[in-house]
Coordinates of C-alpha atoms in Angstrom, one line a residue:
M78 CA -113.2 98.8 -21.2
S79 CA -109.8 96.5 -20.2
S80 CA -106.5 98.3 -21.6
R81 CA -104.8 95.0 -21.5
L82 CA -103.3 93.9 -25.3
L83 CA -104.7 90.7 -24.4
K84 CA -108.8 91.4 -24.4
I85 CA -107.5 93.8 -27.2
L86 CA -106.0 91.3 -29.7
S87 CA -108.9 89.2 -30.5
P88 CA -109.4 86.1 -32.5
F89 CA -110.4 88.5 -35.4
Y90 CA -107.3 90.6 -35.1
Q91 CA -104.6 88.2 -34.6
A92 CA -106.0 86.2 -37.5
Y93 CA -105.9 90.2 -39.2
L94 CA -102.3 90.1 -38.3
H95 CA -101.4 87.5 -39.9
R96 CA -102.9 87.1 -42.3
Q97 CA -101.2 90.4 -43.3
W98 CA -97.6 88.9 -42.4
S99 CA -98.7 86.0 -44.9
R100 CA -99.9 88.5 -47.3
F101 CA -96.1 90.6 -46.7
H102 CA -93.5 87.0 -46.3
W103 CA -95.0 85.5 -49.1
A104 CA -93.7 89.1 -51.8
A105 CA -90.5 88.7 -50.0
C106 CA -90.0 85.4 -51.5
H107 CA -91.1 86.9 -54.8
P108 CA -90.2 90.3 -55.1
A109 CA -90.0 91.2 -58.3
E110 CA -93.7 89.9 -58.5
A111 CA -95.4 91.8 -55.5
Q112 CA -93.3 95.0 -56.8
A113 CA -94.6 94.6 -60.0
R114 CA -98.4 94.3 -59.4
R115 CA -97.6 97.1 -56.3
L116 CA -97.1 99.7 -59.6
H117 CA -100.0 98.5 -61.6
Q118 CA -102.6 99.1 -58.6
L119 CA -100.7 102.2 -58.3
L120 CA -101.2 103.4 -61.0
Y121 CA -104.4 102.4 -61.9
H122 CA -106.1 103.8 -59.6
N123 CA -104.9 107.6 -60.0
Q124 CA -104.9 107.5 -63.6
L125 CA -108.2 109.2 -63.8
S126 CA -106.0 112.4 -61.9
A127 CA -104.7 115.8 -63.3
F128 CA -101.2 114.6 -62.9
G129 CA -102.2 110.8 -64.4
R130 CA -103.7 112.4 -67.3
Q131 CA -100.9 114.7 -67.6
F132 CA -98.3 112.4 -67.6
R133 CA -100.8 109.1 -69.0
L134 CA -100.3 106.8 -66.8
A135 CA -103.3 104.7 -68.3
E136 CA -100.6 103.7 -71.5
I137 CA -98.6 102.7 -69.5
D138 CA -97.9 99.1 -69.5
S139 CA -95.1 98.1 -67.6
I140 CA -91.9 99.0 -65.0
S141 CA -90.1 99.7 -68.1
A142 CA -92.5 102.7 -69.4
F143 CA -93.0 103.4 -66.2
Q144 CA -89.1 105.1 -65.7
Q145 CA -89.4 106.1 -69.4
R146 CA -92.6 108.6 -69.0
L147 CA -92.0 110.0 -65.9
P148 CA -88.7 111.7 -63.9
I149 CA -87.0 111.1 -61.2
A150 CA -88.9 113.9 -58.8
D151 CA -88.3 116.0 -55.5
Y152 CA -90.7 117.8 -53.6
E153 CA -89.7 121.2 -55.4
T154 CA -90.9 119.3 -58.9
F155 CA -94.3 118.2 -56.6
S156 CA -94.9 121.5 -54.4
P157 CA -97.0 123.5 -57.3
W158 CA -99.6 120.4 -57.3
I159 CA -99.2 119.7 -53.9
D160 CA -99.8 123.9 -53.9
R161 CA -103.3 122.8 -55.9
I162 CA -104.8 120.3 -53.3
A163 CA -103.7 122.8 -50.6
N164 CA -105.7 125.0 -51.4
G165 CA -108.4 122.9 -52.3
E166 CA -108.5 120.9 -56.1
P167 CA -109.6 117.6 -55.6
N168 CA -107.9 114.8 -58.3
V169 CA -104.3 116.4 -58.4
L170 CA -102.1 113.7 -57.5
T171 CA -105.2 111.2 -57.1
T172 CA -108.4 110.1 -56.9
A173 CA -108.1 109.7 -53.8
P174 CA -109.1 112.5 -51.2
V175 CA -105.9 113.8 -49.5
Q176 CA -107.3 113.5 -45.5
M177 CA -104.4 115.5 -44.7
F178 CA -101.1 116.9 -44.5
E179 CA -98.3 116.5 -42.8
R180 CA -94.9 118.8 -42.4
T181 CA -91.3 117.3 -43.2
S182 CA -88.5 119.2 -43.9
G183 CA -86.5 119.2 -47.1
S184 CA -83.2 121.3 -48.3
T185 CA -84.5 124.4 -49.9
T186 CA -87.4 124.9 -47.7
A187 CA -87.8 124.4 -44.2
N188 CA -91.4 123.3 -44.0
K189 CA -92.6 120.5 -46.7
L190 CA -96.4 119.5 -46.5
I191 CA -96.7 115.7 -47.9
P192 CA -100.5 114.6 -48.5
Y193 CA -101.7 112.0 -46.9
T194 CA -104.3 109.8 -48.5
Q195 CA -105.9 106.4 -47.4
Q196 CA -104.3 104.5 -49.2
L197 CA -100.6 105.7 -47.4
L198 CA -102.0 105.1 -44.3
A199 CA -103.0 101.7 -45.5
E200 CA -99.0 101.3 -47.1
F201 CA -97.8 102.7 -43.8
S202 CA -99.9 99.7 -42.0
N203 CA -98.5 97.6 -44.5
A204 CA -95.3 97.8 -42.9
T205 CA -95.7 98.0 -39.2
D206 CA -98.7 95.2 -39.4
A207 CA -95.8 92.6 -40.1
W208 CA -93.7 94.4 -37.3
I209 CA -96.3 94.2 -35.2
F210 CA -96.4 90.9 -35.5
D211 CA -93.0 89.4 -35.9
L212 CA -92.7 91.2 -33.2
I213 CA -95.6 88.9 -31.3
R214 CA -94.2 85.9 -32.7
H215 CA -90.8 86.8 -31.4
F216 CA -92.1 88.4 -27.7
P217 CA -95.5 86.7 -27.0
R218 CA -96.4 87.8 -23.1
L219 CA -96.7 91.2 -25.4
K220 CA -100.3 90.1 -26.3
S221 CA -100.6 90.4 -22.9
L222 CA -99.3 93.6 -21.8
R223 CA -99.8 97.8 -21.7
S224 CA -97.3 99.5 -24.5
Y225 CA -95.5 103.3 -25.1
W226 CA -96.0 104.7 -28.3
A227 CA -94.9 107.6 -29.0
I228 CA -97.1 110.6 -28.5
S229 CA -96.3 113.6 -30.8
P230 CA -96.9 116.3 -31.1
V231 CA -96.7 118.1 -28.0
G232 CA -99.2 120.9 -27.0
K233 CA -99.4 121.7 -31.3
K234 CA -102.6 123.6 -32.5
K235 CA -104.7 122.6 -34.9
E236 CA -103.7 123.6 -38.8
L237 CA -105.2 124.1 -41.9
T238 CA -104.4 124.7 -45.6
A239 CA -105.9 127.6 -47.7
G240 CA -108.9 125.1 -48.4
G241 CA -109.3 123.1 -45.0
I242 CA -106.9 120.1 -45.1
P243 CA -106.1 119.1 -41.8
I244 CA -102.6 119.6 -41.0
G245 CA -100.7 117.7 -38.5
F246 CA -100.5 114.2 -37.1
Q247 CA -102.0 114.5 -33.1
D248 CA -99.9 111.5 -32.3
D249 CA -97.9 108.8 -33.2
S250 CA -100.8 106.3 -33.7
E251 CA -102.2 108.7 -36.1
Y252 CA -100.5 106.2 -39.0
L253 CA -102.3 103.3 -38.5
L254 CA -105.6 102.6 -39.4
P255 CA -108.9 103.1 -37.7
F256 CA -109.7 100.2 -35.8
L257 CA -106.4 99.8 -35.0
R258 CA -105.2 103.1 -33.9
W259 CA -108.6 101.8 -31.1
A260 CA -106.6 98.5 -30.3
F261 CA -103.7 100.5 -29.9
A262 CA -105.4 103.4 -27.6
Q263 CA -106.8 100.0 -25.4
A264 CA -103.9 98.8 -24.6
S265 CA -101.3 102.1 -24.5
A266 CA -99.3 103.3 -20.8
V267 CA -100.4 106.5 -22.2
P268 CA -103.6 108.2 -23.2
A269 CA -104.0 109.9 -26.2
S270 CA -104.9 113.1 -23.8
V271 CA -101.7 113.8 -22.5
S272 CA -101.1 115.0 -26.6
Q273 CA -103.7 117.9 -25.4
I274 CA -101.3 119.7 -22.3
S275 CA -99.1 122.9 -24.0
D276 CA -96.6 122.9 -21.6
I277 CA -94.0 120.7 -22.1
T278 CA -93.1 120.4 -18.2
D279 CA -96.3 119.1 -17.5
W280 CA -96.4 117.3 -20.7
Q281 CA -93.1 115.1 -19.3
L282 CA -94.4 115.0 -16.2
T283 CA -97.9 114.4 -17.2
T284 CA -95.8 111.4 -19.2
A285 CA -93.6 109.9 -17.0
R286 CA -96.7 109.9 -14.1
H287 CA -98.1 106.8 -16.8
L288 CA -95.1 105.6 -17.6
L289 CA -94.3 104.5 -13.7
A290 CA -98.3 103.8 -12.8
A291 CA -97.5 100.7 -15.6
E292 CA -97.0 97.8 -13.7
D293 CA -97.4 95.9 -17.0
L294 CA -96.0 97.3 -19.7
G295 CA -94.1 95.3 -22.1
L296 CA -93.0 97.7 -25.3
I297 CA -91.8 101.4 -25.7
S298 CA -91.7 102.8 -29.6
V299 CA -90.1 106.2 -29.7
W300 CA -88.2 107.0 -32.6
S301 CA -85.2 108.8 -31.0
P302 CA -83.7 107.7 -28.1
T303 CA -83.7 111.1 -27.0
F304 CA -86.7 111.4 -26.1
L305 CA -86.8 108.3 -24.1
T306 CA -83.6 109.6 -22.1
G307 CA -85.4 113.1 -21.5
L308 CA -88.1 111.3 -20.1
M309 CA -86.0 109.3 -18.2
R310 CA -83.8 112.4 -16.6
V311 CA -87.4 113.4 -16.0
I312 CA -88.6 110.6 -14.0
S313 CA -85.4 110.6 -12.1
D314 CA -85.4 114.6 -11.3
N315 CA -88.7 114.1 -9.8
W316 CA -88.6 110.3 -8.4
S317 CA -89.9 111.5 -4.7
E318 CA -93.1 113.6 -6.5
L319 CA -93.8 111.8 -9.2
L320 CA -93.9 108.4 -6.9
A321 CA -96.1 110.0 -4.0
E322 CA -98.8 110.7 -6.3
L323 CA -98.9 106.6 -7.6
P324 CA -101.0 103.8 -5.7
V325 CA -99.6 102.6 -2.6
L326 CA -99.0 99.2 -4.1
R327 CA -97.5 100.0 -7.7
R328 CA -95.4 102.6 -4.9
K329 CA -94.1 100.4 -2.5
Q330 CA -93.4 97.9 -5.4
L331 CA -91.0 101.0 -7.2
E332 CA -89.3 101.8 -3.8
T333 CA -88.3 98.3 -4.1
A334 CA -86.8 98.4 -7.4
W335 CA -85.4 101.7 -6.3
N336 CA -84.0 100.3 -3.0
Q337 CA -83.0 97.0 -4.9
S338 CA -80.3 98.9 -8.0
G339 CA -79.5 102.6 -6.0
T340 CA -80.3 104.4 -9.0
I341 CA -83.1 105.0 -12.1
N342 CA -83.3 101.5 -13.9
G343 CA -85.7 101.1 -16.4
Q344 CA -85.6 97.5 -16.4
T345 CA -86.3 97.3 -12.4
L346 CA -89.4 100.0 -12.9
W347 CA -91.2 98.5 -16.1
P348 CA -90.0 94.2 -15.1
Y349 CA -92.2 92.8 -17.9
L350 CA -90.4 95.5 -20.6
H351 CA -89.2 93.8 -23.7
V352 CA -87.9 95.3 -26.6
I353 CA -87.7 99.2 -27.0
S354 CA -88.0 100.4 -30.8
C355 CA -86.1 103.3 -31.9
W356 CA -84.2 105.0 -33.8
Q357 CA -80.5 103.1 -34.4
D358 CA -78.6 103.9 -37.3
G359 CA -77.1 106.8 -38.7
A360 CA -77.3 110.4 -36.2
S361 CA -78.9 108.4 -34.4
T362 CA -75.9 106.0 -33.4
Q363 CA -74.4 108.6 -30.5
F364 CA -76.6 108.1 -27.7
L365 CA -77.7 105.2 -27.8
P366 CA -75.0 104.9 -24.5
M367 CA -77.7 107.5 -23.2
L368 CA -80.1 105.4 -23.6
K369 CA -78.7 101.5 -22.6
A370 CA -77.4 103.6 -18.9
F371 CA -80.6 103.7 -18.7
F372 CA -82.0 99.7 -20.0
P373 CA -78.4 97.9 -19.4
T374 CA -79.7 94.7 -20.9
L375 CA -82.4 95.0 -22.0
P376 CA -83.1 94.8 -26.7
I377 CA -83.0 98.1 -29.0
Q378 CA -84.7 97.5 -32.1
G379 CA -83.8 99.6 -34.9
K380 CA -86.9 101.3 -36.9
G381 CA -85.8 100.4 -40.4
L382 CA -86.1 103.8 -43.1
L383 CA -89.7 105.3 -41.9
A384 CA -89.9 109.2 -43.6
T385 CA -93.0 110.9 -43.4
E386 CA -93.4 110.4 -47.5
G387 CA -93.3 106.4 -47.0
V388 CA -91.3 103.5 -45.3
V389 CA -88.9 101.9 -47.3
S390 CA -87.9 99.3 -44.6
F391 CA -89.2 97.6 -41.4
P392 CA -87.1 95.9 -38.5
L393 CA -87.4 91.9 -38.6
C394 CA -86.6 89.8 -34.8
G395 CA -83.0 88.5 -35.7
H396 CA -82.0 89.4 -38.1
E397 CA -79.1 92.7 -39.3
G398 CA -80.9 95.9 -40.8
S399 CA -84.2 95.9 -41.9
V400 CA -86.3 94.5 -44.3
L401 CA -87.9 95.8 -47.1
A402 CA -91.1 96.8 -47.2
I403 CA -92.5 95.8 -50.4
T404 CA -95.5 95.9 -50.1
S405 CA -96.0 98.9 -48.8
H406 CA -94.9 101.1 -51.7
F407 CA -93.1 100.6 -54.8
L408 CA -89.3 100.8 -54.8
E409 CA -86.6 101.7 -57.0
F410 CA -83.4 102.6 -55.6
L411 CA -80.5 104.6 -57.8
D412 CA -77.3 102.3 -57.0
L413 CA -75.0 105.3 -55.7
D414 CA -71.1 103.3 -57.5
H415 CA -73.7 104.1 -60.8
P416 CA -75.5 107.0 -59.6
N417 CA -76.2 107.9 -63.6
R418 CA -77.9 104.3 -64.4
K419 CA -80.8 103.6 -64.7
P420 CA -82.6 103.2 -61.0
I421 CA -82.9 99.3 -60.1
L422 CA -86.3 96.9 -58.4
A423 CA -86.6 96.3 -55.0
H424 CA -84.8 92.6 -56.0
E425 CA -82.1 94.3 -57.3
L426 CA -80.2 95.2 -54.9
R427 CA -76.7 93.3 -53.3
P428 CA -75.5 93.8 -50.1
G429 CA -72.6 95.4 -50.2
R430 CA -73.1 98.3 -52.0
Q431 CA -74.9 101.1 -51.1
Y432 CA -78.7 103.2 -52.9
S433 CA -81.0 105.4 -52.4
P434 CA -84.6 105.0 -52.0
L435 CA -87.4 106.3 -54.6
L436 CA -90.4 106.5 -53.9
T437 CA -93.8 105.8 -55.7
T438 CA -96.8 106.2 -52.9
G439 CA -100.7 105.9 -52.7
G440 CA -100.0 109.8 -51.3
G441 CA -99.4 110.9 -54.9
L442 CA -95.2 110.6 -55.3
Y443 CA -93.8 109.3 -57.9
R444 CA -90.5 108.4 -58.6
Y445 CA -89.9 110.7 -55.2
H446 CA -86.1 110.4 -54.7
L447 CA -85.9 110.4 -50.2
K448 CA -82.3 111.1 -51.0
D449 CA -81.6 109.0 -47.9
R450 CA -78.3 106.5 -48.4
V451 CA -78.5 103.1 -47.4
A452 CA -76.3 99.4 -47.6
C453 CA -77.4 96.1 -48.9
V454 CA -76.4 94.3 -45.5
G455 CA -78.0 90.5 -46.5
M456 CA -80.8 89.3 -47.5
F457 CA -84.8 88.0 -46.1
A458 CA -85.8 84.7 -48.1
Q459 CA -85.8 87.2 -51.7
T460 CA -86.0 90.3 -50.1
P461 CA -82.8 92.7 -49.1
L462 CA -81.9 94.2 -45.8
I463 CA -80.6 97.3 -46.2
R464 CA -79.0 100.1 -43.4
F465 CA -79.9 103.4 -42.9
E466 CA -75.9 105.3 -43.2
G467 CA -77.4 109.1 -43.8
K468 CA -78.5 111.2 -45.7
L469 CA -77.7 112.6 -48.9
D470 CA -77.5 115.4 -49.2
Q471 CA -76.4 118.5 -45.9
T472 CA -79.0 117.7 -43.6
S473 CA -78.0 117.4 -40.0
D474 CA -81.0 114.8 -37.9
L475 CA -79.5 114.2 -34.8
C476 CA -83.0 113.5 -32.8
G477 CA -85.6 114.9 -36.2
E478 CA -84.9 118.6 -36.2
K479 CA -83.6 117.9 -39.8
L480 CA -81.7 121.4 -40.1
S481 CA -80.1 121.4 -43.7
A482 CA -77.2 123.3 -45.5
R483 CA -79.1 125.7 -47.7
M484 CA -81.3 126.2 -44.1
V485 CA -78.3 127.6 -43.3
E486 CA -76.4 129.3 -45.9
Q487 CA -79.9 131.9 -46.2
I488 CA -80.1 132.4 -42.0
L489 CA -76.7 133.4 -42.0
V490 CA -76.9 135.9 -45.7
K491 CA -79.8 138.0 -42.9
I492 CA -77.6 138.0 -39.9
Q493 CA -75.3 139.4 -42.4
T494 CA -78.2 141.8 -43.6
E495 CA -79.5 142.4 -39.8
F496 CA -76.3 142.6 -38.3
S497 CA -74.5 145.2 -41.2
V498 CA -71.9 142.4 -40.2
T499 CA -69.0 140.2 -42.5
I500 CA -68.8 136.6 -42.3
H501 CA -65.0 135.2 -42.6
F502 CA -66.4 131.6 -41.8
A503 CA -69.1 129.6 -40.9
L504 CA -69.5 126.2 -39.0
L505 CA -73.0 125.6 -38.0
A506 CA -72.3 121.3 -36.2
P507 CA -73.9 119.1 -34.0
V508 CA -71.7 119.9 -29.7
Q509 CA -71.9 117.0 -27.3
T510 CA -73.8 117.7 -24.3
D511 CA -76.3 116.5 -22.2
P512 CA -79.1 117.6 -24.5
P513 CA -77.3 118.3 -27.6
H514 CA -76.4 121.5 -29.1
Y515 CA -75.8 122.9 -32.8
G516 CA -72.9 125.8 -32.3
L517 CA -72.0 128.0 -34.8
F518 CA -68.8 128.5 -35.4
L519 CA -68.0 132.2 -36.5
E520 CA -65.4 134.7 -37.7
S521 CA -66.7 138.0 -38.8
T522 CA -66.9 141.3 -37.6
A523 CA -68.9 141.6 -35.5
Q524 CA -68.3 142.7 -31.7
S525 CA -68.5 140.1 -28.2
E526 CA -71.5 142.7 -27.0
Q527 CA -73.5 142.1 -30.4
L528 CA -73.2 137.5 -30.0
E529 CA -76.1 137.1 -27.7
A530 CA -79.1 139.2 -29.9
L531 CA -77.2 137.4 -33.4
R532 CA -77.7 134.0 -31.4
L533 CA -81.2 134.7 -30.1
H534 CA -82.6 135.6 -33.3
L535 CA -80.4 132.4 -34.4
E536 CA -82.2 130.4 -32.1
N537 CA -85.3 132.3 -33.9
W538 CA -85.1 131.6 -37.5
F539 CA -84.0 128.1 -36.0
G540 CA -87.7 128.3 -34.7
E541 CA -89.4 128.6 -37.5
N542 CA -88.3 124.9 -38.8
A543 CA -91.2 123.2 -37.5
H544 CA -89.7 119.6 -36.5
Y545 CA -86.2 121.8 -35.0
A546 CA -89.1 124.1 -32.2
Y547 CA -90.5 120.4 -31.6
C548 CA -87.2 118.5 -30.6
R549 CA -86.2 122.1 -28.9
R550 CA -89.3 121.8 -26.3
L551 CA -88.8 117.9 -26.5
N552 CA -85.4 119.3 -24.6
Q553 CA -84.2 117.1 -26.8
L554 CA -82.7 120.1 -28.4
G555 CA -80.5 122.4 -26.0
T556 CA -80.5 126.1 -27.6
V557 CA -78.4 127.1 -29.6
C558 CA -74.7 128.6 -28.6
I559 CA -72.2 131.0 -30.8
Y560 CA -68.2 129.7 -30.3
P561 CA -66.4 132.8 -32.1
I562 CA -63.5 131.7 -33.7
S563 CA -60.0 132.8 -35.8
N564 CA -58.3 131.7 -38.5
G565 CA -61.3 129.6 -39.0
W566 CA -61.0 128.7 -42.8
K567 CA -57.2 127.4 -42.5
Q568 CA -58.3 125.8 -39.5
Y569 CA -60.8 123.8 -41.0
Q570 CA -59.0 122.9 -44.6
A571 CA -55.6 121.6 -41.8
R572 CA -58.2 119.1 -39.7
L573 CA -59.7 118.1 -43.2
I574 CA -56.3 117.1 -44.9
A575 CA -55.4 115.7 -42.2
E576 CA -57.9 112.5 -42.3
G577 CA -56.8 112.9 -46.5
A578 CA -58.2 114.9 -48.1
R579 CA -56.9 116.9 -51.1
L580 CA -56.4 121.0 -51.1
G581 CA -58.0 120.7 -54.2
D582 CA -61.2 118.6 -53.3
I583 CA -62.0 120.6 -50.4
K584 CA -65.3 123.0 -50.2
P585 CA -66.7 125.3 -47.8
T586 CA -69.9 124.2 -46.1
H587 CA -71.8 125.9 -43.7
L588 CA -73.1 122.7 -42.1
D589 CA -71.7 119.5 -40.4
R590 CA -72.3 116.6 -39.0
R591 CA -69.5 115.5 -37.1
W592 CA -69.2 116.2 -33.4
D593 CA -65.8 117.7 -31.9
W594 CA -64.9 120.7 -34.0
K595 CA -64.9 122.7 -31.1
K596 CA -62.3 120.2 -30.1
T597 CA -60.9 121.6 -33.1
F598 CA -60.9 125.7 -33.7
L599 CA -61.3 126.5 -30.1
E600 CA -58.9 123.5 -28.0

């Protein structure tokens, strides 16, 4: 079977994408009506679940009644319900069966389990289908080219809950509906079987070899830009060995490309590459220059706001920010200028204001506070465009690792207990290297000979976070380092005061996302 997307995008599939786009476009022109329908469908389908009976979802006849009946919730609210699902109980949050769980991270626990139903997958697909249609509409040649969608997690062992429900996606295409997964598997430059390689070096080399062999690569879709720059470094470091394993014709093409540029340039390696899709907002902005060094003039399109729990927005070519995914979930937003007011609805966002989204999804999360901060930056039809600004809670998420201040606090308690040291000041912050790493700036009674053992324990504790461990395996993050300092709190206060903070307003924290604390403490 041909692996060309042109063969896969049959008239039936093209008609399906067009229908999905038309459905989204109508909703974008009528967001209030579309969202009211979406909520009605979600409540109707789940009214007989245990959650639906407890909160009497069948009695809710309006958005206002929904907001009055159900409280705003976080993961801890749903944790007892999710435990019941994980133990095998059916009809808990949804009447639809939970097909699997996916892991994510929270502010009070390293790993959370998010239930996935077929309805939730369809909601992800509603956004993805509209995005793909818009992408092909603006880059028509993509229909005849192959693509690379990040295959993850690498080498992850199959897990089951106590009730026998699978945990974890094998590759990112599993967010798509079954026949779409089949279509993209046929058009992928890298086979899904690569995800079964357990050794990270072998995985990187195999992925790089498949990518180099794909002369007709048209789209690269990854999450963090560091994922792709890591693969490009593997290509650069192993150029001769990788070339030797390719067919003669392709090898000659790549040698010619090298001779023309004298360096590893992604646009000469893949002359038909049209666009890279990756995170480019929030902390990911720091890594775009590294990516552009490999792809100097290629368009880079942001991902929108896509979380394990659900999809809030997706990008549209030619528009700033990303458009709300109003055919996916029911969306509400906290107005961050007035956080104690009743949440507003999707069509009520206004440009220039900042908000935090609440999701009600087909996976069984109701009024779930995602704790992200977004800015409204414009409109598409009658539907807002937003830009991800960062996390509301104290979480550092450079490339998907999701370290929270609460986790750091718990680890510092372990350090004091297990190493019998007193900590006077400790701040974990990212340090700009290639790849970046986290540094613990530590003022304590620890002796110099204890620091290496302490660092190893610190790395192991962070590694209990599945997302941190994954980023480390992909070499998106370097190992954590410990930097002994003195007068830590005094220097911390002095810097914040110099930046305009009032002394009485400065609160201690053990996690900061800014990059230049090494300069503050050590230079």
